[in-house]
Coordinates of C-alpha atoms in Angstrom, one line a residue:
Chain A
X1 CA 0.0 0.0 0.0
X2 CA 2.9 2.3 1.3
X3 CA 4.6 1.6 -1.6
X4 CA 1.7 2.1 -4.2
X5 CA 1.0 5.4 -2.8
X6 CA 4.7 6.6 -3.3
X7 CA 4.3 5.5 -6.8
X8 CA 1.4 7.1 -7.5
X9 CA 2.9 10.8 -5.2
X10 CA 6.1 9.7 -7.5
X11 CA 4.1 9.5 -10.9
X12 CA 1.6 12.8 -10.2
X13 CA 5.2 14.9 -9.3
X14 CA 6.0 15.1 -13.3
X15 CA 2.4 16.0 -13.7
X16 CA 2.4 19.0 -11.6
X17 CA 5.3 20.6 -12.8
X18 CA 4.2 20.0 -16.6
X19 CA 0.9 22.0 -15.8
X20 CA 2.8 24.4 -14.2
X21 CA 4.9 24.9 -17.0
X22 CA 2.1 25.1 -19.4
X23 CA 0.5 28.1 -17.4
X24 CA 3.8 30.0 -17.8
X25 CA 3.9 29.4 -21.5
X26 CA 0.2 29.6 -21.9
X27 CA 0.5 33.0 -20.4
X28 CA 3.2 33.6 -22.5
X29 CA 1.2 32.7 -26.0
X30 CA -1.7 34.7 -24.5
X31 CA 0.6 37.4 -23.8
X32 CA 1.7 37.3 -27.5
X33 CA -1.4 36.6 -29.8
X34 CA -4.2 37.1 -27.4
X35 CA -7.1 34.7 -27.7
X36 CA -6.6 34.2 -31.5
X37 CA -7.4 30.9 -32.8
X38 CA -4.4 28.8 -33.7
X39 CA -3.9 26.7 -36.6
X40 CA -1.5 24.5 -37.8
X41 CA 0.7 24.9 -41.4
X42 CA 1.2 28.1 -43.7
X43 CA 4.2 28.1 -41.3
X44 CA 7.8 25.9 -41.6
X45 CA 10.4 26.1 -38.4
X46 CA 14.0 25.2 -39.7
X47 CA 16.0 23.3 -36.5
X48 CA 18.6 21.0 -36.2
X49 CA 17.5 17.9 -34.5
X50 CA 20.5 17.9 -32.2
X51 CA 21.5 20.9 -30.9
X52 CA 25.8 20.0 -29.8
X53 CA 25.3 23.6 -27.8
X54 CA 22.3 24.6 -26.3
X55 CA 23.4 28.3 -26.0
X56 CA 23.7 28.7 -29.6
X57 CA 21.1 27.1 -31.6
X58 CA 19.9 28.5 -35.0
X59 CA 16.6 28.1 -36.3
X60 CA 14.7 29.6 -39.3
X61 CA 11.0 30.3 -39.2
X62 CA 9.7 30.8 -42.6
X63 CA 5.6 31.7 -43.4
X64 CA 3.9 31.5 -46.2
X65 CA 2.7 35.2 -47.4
X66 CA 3.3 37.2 -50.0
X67 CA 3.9 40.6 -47.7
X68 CA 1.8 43.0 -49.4
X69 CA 0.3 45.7 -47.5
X70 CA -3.3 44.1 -48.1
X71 CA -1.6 40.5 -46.8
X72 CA 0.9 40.6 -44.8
X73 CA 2.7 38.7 -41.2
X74 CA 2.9 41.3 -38.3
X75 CA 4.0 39.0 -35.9
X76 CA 6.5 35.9 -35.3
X77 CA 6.7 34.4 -31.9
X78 CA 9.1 32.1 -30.6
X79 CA 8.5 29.6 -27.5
X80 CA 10.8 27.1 -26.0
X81 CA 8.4 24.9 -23.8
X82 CA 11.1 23.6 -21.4
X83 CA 13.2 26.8 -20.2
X84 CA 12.9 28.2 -17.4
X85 CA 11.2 31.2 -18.8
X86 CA 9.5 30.0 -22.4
X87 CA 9.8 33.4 -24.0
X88 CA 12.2 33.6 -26.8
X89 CA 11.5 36.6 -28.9
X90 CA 9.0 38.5 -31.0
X91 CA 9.5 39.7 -34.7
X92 CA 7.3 42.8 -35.7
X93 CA 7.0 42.4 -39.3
X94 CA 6.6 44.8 -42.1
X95 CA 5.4 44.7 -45.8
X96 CA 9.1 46.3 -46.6
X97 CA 10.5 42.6 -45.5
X98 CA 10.3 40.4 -49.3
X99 CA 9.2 37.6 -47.1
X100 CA 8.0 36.2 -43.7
X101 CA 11.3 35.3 -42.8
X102 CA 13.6 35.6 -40.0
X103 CA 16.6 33.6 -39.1
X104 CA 17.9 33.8 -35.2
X105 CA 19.6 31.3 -32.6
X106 CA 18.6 30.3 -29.3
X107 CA 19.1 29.2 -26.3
X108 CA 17.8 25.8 -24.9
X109 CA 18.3 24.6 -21.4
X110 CA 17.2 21.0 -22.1
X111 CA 15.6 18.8 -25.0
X112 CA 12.6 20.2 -25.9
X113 CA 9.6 21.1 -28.2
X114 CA 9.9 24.7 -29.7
X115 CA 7.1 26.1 -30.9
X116 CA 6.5 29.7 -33.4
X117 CA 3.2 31.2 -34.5
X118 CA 3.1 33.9 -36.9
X119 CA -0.2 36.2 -36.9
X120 CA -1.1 37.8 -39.9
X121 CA -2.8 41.5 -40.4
X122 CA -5.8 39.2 -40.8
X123 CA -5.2 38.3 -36.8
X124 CA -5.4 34.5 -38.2
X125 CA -2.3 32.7 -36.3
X126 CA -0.5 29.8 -37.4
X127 CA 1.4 27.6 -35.4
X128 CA 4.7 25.3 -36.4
X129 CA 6.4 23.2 -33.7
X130 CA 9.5 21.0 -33.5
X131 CA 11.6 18.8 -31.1
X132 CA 15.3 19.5 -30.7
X133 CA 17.7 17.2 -28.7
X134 CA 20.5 19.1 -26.5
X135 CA 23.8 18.0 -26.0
X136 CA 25.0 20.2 -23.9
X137 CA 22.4 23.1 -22.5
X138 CA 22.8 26.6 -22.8
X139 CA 21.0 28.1 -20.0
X140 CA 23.9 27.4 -17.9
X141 CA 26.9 28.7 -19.9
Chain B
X1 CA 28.9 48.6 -16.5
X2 CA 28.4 51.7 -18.5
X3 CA 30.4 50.1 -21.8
X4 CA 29.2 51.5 -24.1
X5 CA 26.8 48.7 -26.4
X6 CA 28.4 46.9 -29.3
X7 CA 29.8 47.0 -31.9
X8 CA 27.4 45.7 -34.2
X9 CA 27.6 43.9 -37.5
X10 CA 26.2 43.9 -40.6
X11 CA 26.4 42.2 -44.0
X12 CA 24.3 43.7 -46.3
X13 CA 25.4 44.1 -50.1
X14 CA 26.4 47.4 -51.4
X15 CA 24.5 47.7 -54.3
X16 CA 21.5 45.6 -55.7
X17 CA 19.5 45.7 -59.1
X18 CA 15.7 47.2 -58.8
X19 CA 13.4 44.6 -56.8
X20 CA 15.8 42.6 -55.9
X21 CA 15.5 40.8 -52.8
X22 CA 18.6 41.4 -50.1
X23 CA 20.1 39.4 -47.7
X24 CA 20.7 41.3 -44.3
X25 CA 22.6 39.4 -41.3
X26 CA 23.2 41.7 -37.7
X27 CA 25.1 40.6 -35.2
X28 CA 26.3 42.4 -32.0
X29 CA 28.1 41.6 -29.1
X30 CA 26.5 41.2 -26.2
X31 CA 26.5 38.7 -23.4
X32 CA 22.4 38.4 -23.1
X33 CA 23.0 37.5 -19.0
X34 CA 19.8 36.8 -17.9
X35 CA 21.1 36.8 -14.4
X36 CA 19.1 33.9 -13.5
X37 CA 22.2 30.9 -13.2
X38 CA 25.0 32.4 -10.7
X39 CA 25.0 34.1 -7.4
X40 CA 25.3 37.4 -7.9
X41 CA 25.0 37.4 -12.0
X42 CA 23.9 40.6 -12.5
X43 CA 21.3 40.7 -15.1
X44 CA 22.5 42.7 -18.6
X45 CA 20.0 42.0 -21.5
X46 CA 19.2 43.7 -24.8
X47 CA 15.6 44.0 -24.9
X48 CA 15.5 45.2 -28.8
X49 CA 16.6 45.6 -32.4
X50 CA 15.2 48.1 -34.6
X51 CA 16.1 47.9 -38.3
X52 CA 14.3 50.9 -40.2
X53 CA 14.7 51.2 -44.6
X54 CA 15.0 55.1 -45.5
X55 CA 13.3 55.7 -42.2
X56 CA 10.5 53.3 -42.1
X57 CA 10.2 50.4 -39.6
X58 CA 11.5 47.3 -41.5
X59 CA 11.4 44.9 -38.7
X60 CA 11.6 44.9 -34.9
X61 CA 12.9 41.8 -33.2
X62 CA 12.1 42.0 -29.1
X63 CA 14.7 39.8 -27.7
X64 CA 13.9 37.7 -23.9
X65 CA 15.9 35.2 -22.1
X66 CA 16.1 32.5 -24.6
X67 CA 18.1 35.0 -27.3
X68 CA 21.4 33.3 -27.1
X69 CA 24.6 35.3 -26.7
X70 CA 25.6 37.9 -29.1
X71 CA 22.0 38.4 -30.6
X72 CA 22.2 37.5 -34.5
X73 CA 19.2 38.2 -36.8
X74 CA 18.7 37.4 -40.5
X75 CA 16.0 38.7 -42.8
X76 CA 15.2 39.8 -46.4
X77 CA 14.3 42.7 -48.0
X78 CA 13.3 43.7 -51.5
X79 CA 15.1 47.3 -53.0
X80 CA 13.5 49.4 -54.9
X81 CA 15.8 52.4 -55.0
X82 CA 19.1 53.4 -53.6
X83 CA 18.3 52.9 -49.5
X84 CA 19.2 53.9 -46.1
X85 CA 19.4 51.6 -43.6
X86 CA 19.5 52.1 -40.0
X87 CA 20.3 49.1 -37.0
X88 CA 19.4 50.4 -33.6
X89 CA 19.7 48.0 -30.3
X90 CA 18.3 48.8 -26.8
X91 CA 19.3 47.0 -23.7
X92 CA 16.8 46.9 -20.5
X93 CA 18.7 50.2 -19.1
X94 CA 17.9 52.5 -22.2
X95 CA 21.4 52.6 -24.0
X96 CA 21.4 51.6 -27.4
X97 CA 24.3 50.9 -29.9
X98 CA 23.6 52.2 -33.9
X99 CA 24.6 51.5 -37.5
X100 CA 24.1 52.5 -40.9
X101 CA 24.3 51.0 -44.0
X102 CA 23.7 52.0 -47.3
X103 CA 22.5 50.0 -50.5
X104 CA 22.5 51.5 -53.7
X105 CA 20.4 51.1 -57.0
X106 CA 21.8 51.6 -60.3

C-alpha cells in the first residue's frame, strides 16, 4: 500500500510541474497573440535535430505570405516549452520585408519542443512546432 | 557597467538591381546574462533591435531570455531604389548601440 502510494505521489510529481509549465507558456502565448485561434501549417520552423550547444542554436521560421500591404505577417513568436522562462523573442513584421522570414539562434536549457506562430494582419495565427535534442544546455553557460 | 553597447555587425550588399531581394545578417556583441544561473550574476540583457529602410520600420525583433549570446538576426528585404538603412539595439537600461548601412540602386 505504502509503496503504491509513493508511486502514485512519484508519478503525479512530473504532472504538476508540466501544468505548471504550461500556465507560464500559456500565459506567455496569451501574452503574445491574445485569444486568436491557432492553426496548424502556412508556417515551416527550420532546426537542427540535435543541438551540440544549447546556448547557440539556429533556427529559421519561414511563413507563407506574400507581404503585401493588403496581406501581410505582423507577428512571429518564438517559445521554448522547457526553459525556465518560455519566451524567446517576438518579430514585428513589415510589408518592406520580401518575405515572412527571420533567421535567429537560441538558447535551450534541455531537449525540448519549440514552438513559433506567426499572426497575420488578418489576426489569423498559425502555429509550427519541433523537437530539438541538447547536447550540452545553454541556459547554464 | 556603463560600456558602451556593441559593436554591431552587418552584411548587407552594397548595391542591388531594382526589386531585388537582399540578404541582411546583424550581429552584436552582447553577453544576453539573464542573471538567472550564478549568485550574484547581475542581469545585462538587450531587450530590442530596430532595423528601419529610408526611415520606415522594417522589422523589430524583441529579444527575452532564450536570445542566445551575441543576438544574431537574418531577414530579407526587396530594393527598390538606392536605401538607407538604420540598426538600432536597446538593452533593458535604455542605452542603445547604432549603425548605418547603405545600399545603392543603379
Amino acid at each position: 500500500m505504502t509503496t503504491r502510494r509513493s508511486l502514485l505521489a512519484l508519478a503525479l510529481l512530473p504532472a504538476g510541474a508540466a501544468a505548471a509549465d504550461d500556465t507560464a507558456l500559456q500565459r506567455a502565448i496569451r501574452d503574445a497573440v491574445g485569444d486568436a485561434p491557432i492553426t496548424d501549417g502556412g508556417i515551416a520552423l527550420r532546426v537542427p535535430a540535435t543541438a551540440e550547444n544549447g546556448g547557440q542554436v539556429p533556427i529559421a521560421i519561414l511563413a507563407d505570405s506574400p507581404m503585401t500591404a493588403a496581406d501581410h505577417i505582423t507577428g512571429i513568436h518564438v517559445f521554448a516549452t522547457a526553459n525556465p522562462a518560455p519566451g524567446v523573442a517576438s518579430f514585428s513584421l513589415t510589408p518592406l520585408l520580401a518575405r515572412a522570414e527571420v533567421h535567429t539562434r537560441i538558447r535551450l536549457a534541455e531537449a525540448q519542443r519549440i514552438i513559433v506562430l506567426a499572426q497575420s494582419n488578418d489576426g489569423r495565427v498559425r502555429r509550427a512546432t519541433a523537437e530539438i535534442r541538447v547536447t550540452t544546455g545553454g541556459c547554464l553557460t | 557597467m556603463t560600456a558602451p553597447l556593441g559593436p554591431p555587425r552587418i552584411r548587407i550588399p552594397r548595391s542591388a538591381r531594382a526589386g531585388e531581394v537582399i540578404e541582411i545578417r546583424t550581429l552584436i556583441e552582447h553577453p544576453m546574462e539573464t542573471g538567472l544561473h550564478q549568485a550574484g550574476a547581475r542581469r545585462d540583457m538587450l531587450t530590442r533591435l530596430l532595423v528601419r529602410m529610408n526611415g520606415e520600420t522594417v522589422l523589430a525583433a524583441d529579444v527575452r531570455n532564450g536570445t542566445a549570446a551575441n543576438p544574431y538576426h537574418v531577414f530579407f528585404v526587396r530594393i527598390e531604389r538606392t536605401s538607407s538603412f538604420d540598426f538600432t539595439w536597446t538593452d533593458e537600461g535604455g542605452r542603445s548601440a547604432r549603425t548605418e548601412a547603405r545600399v545603392t540602386v543603379g
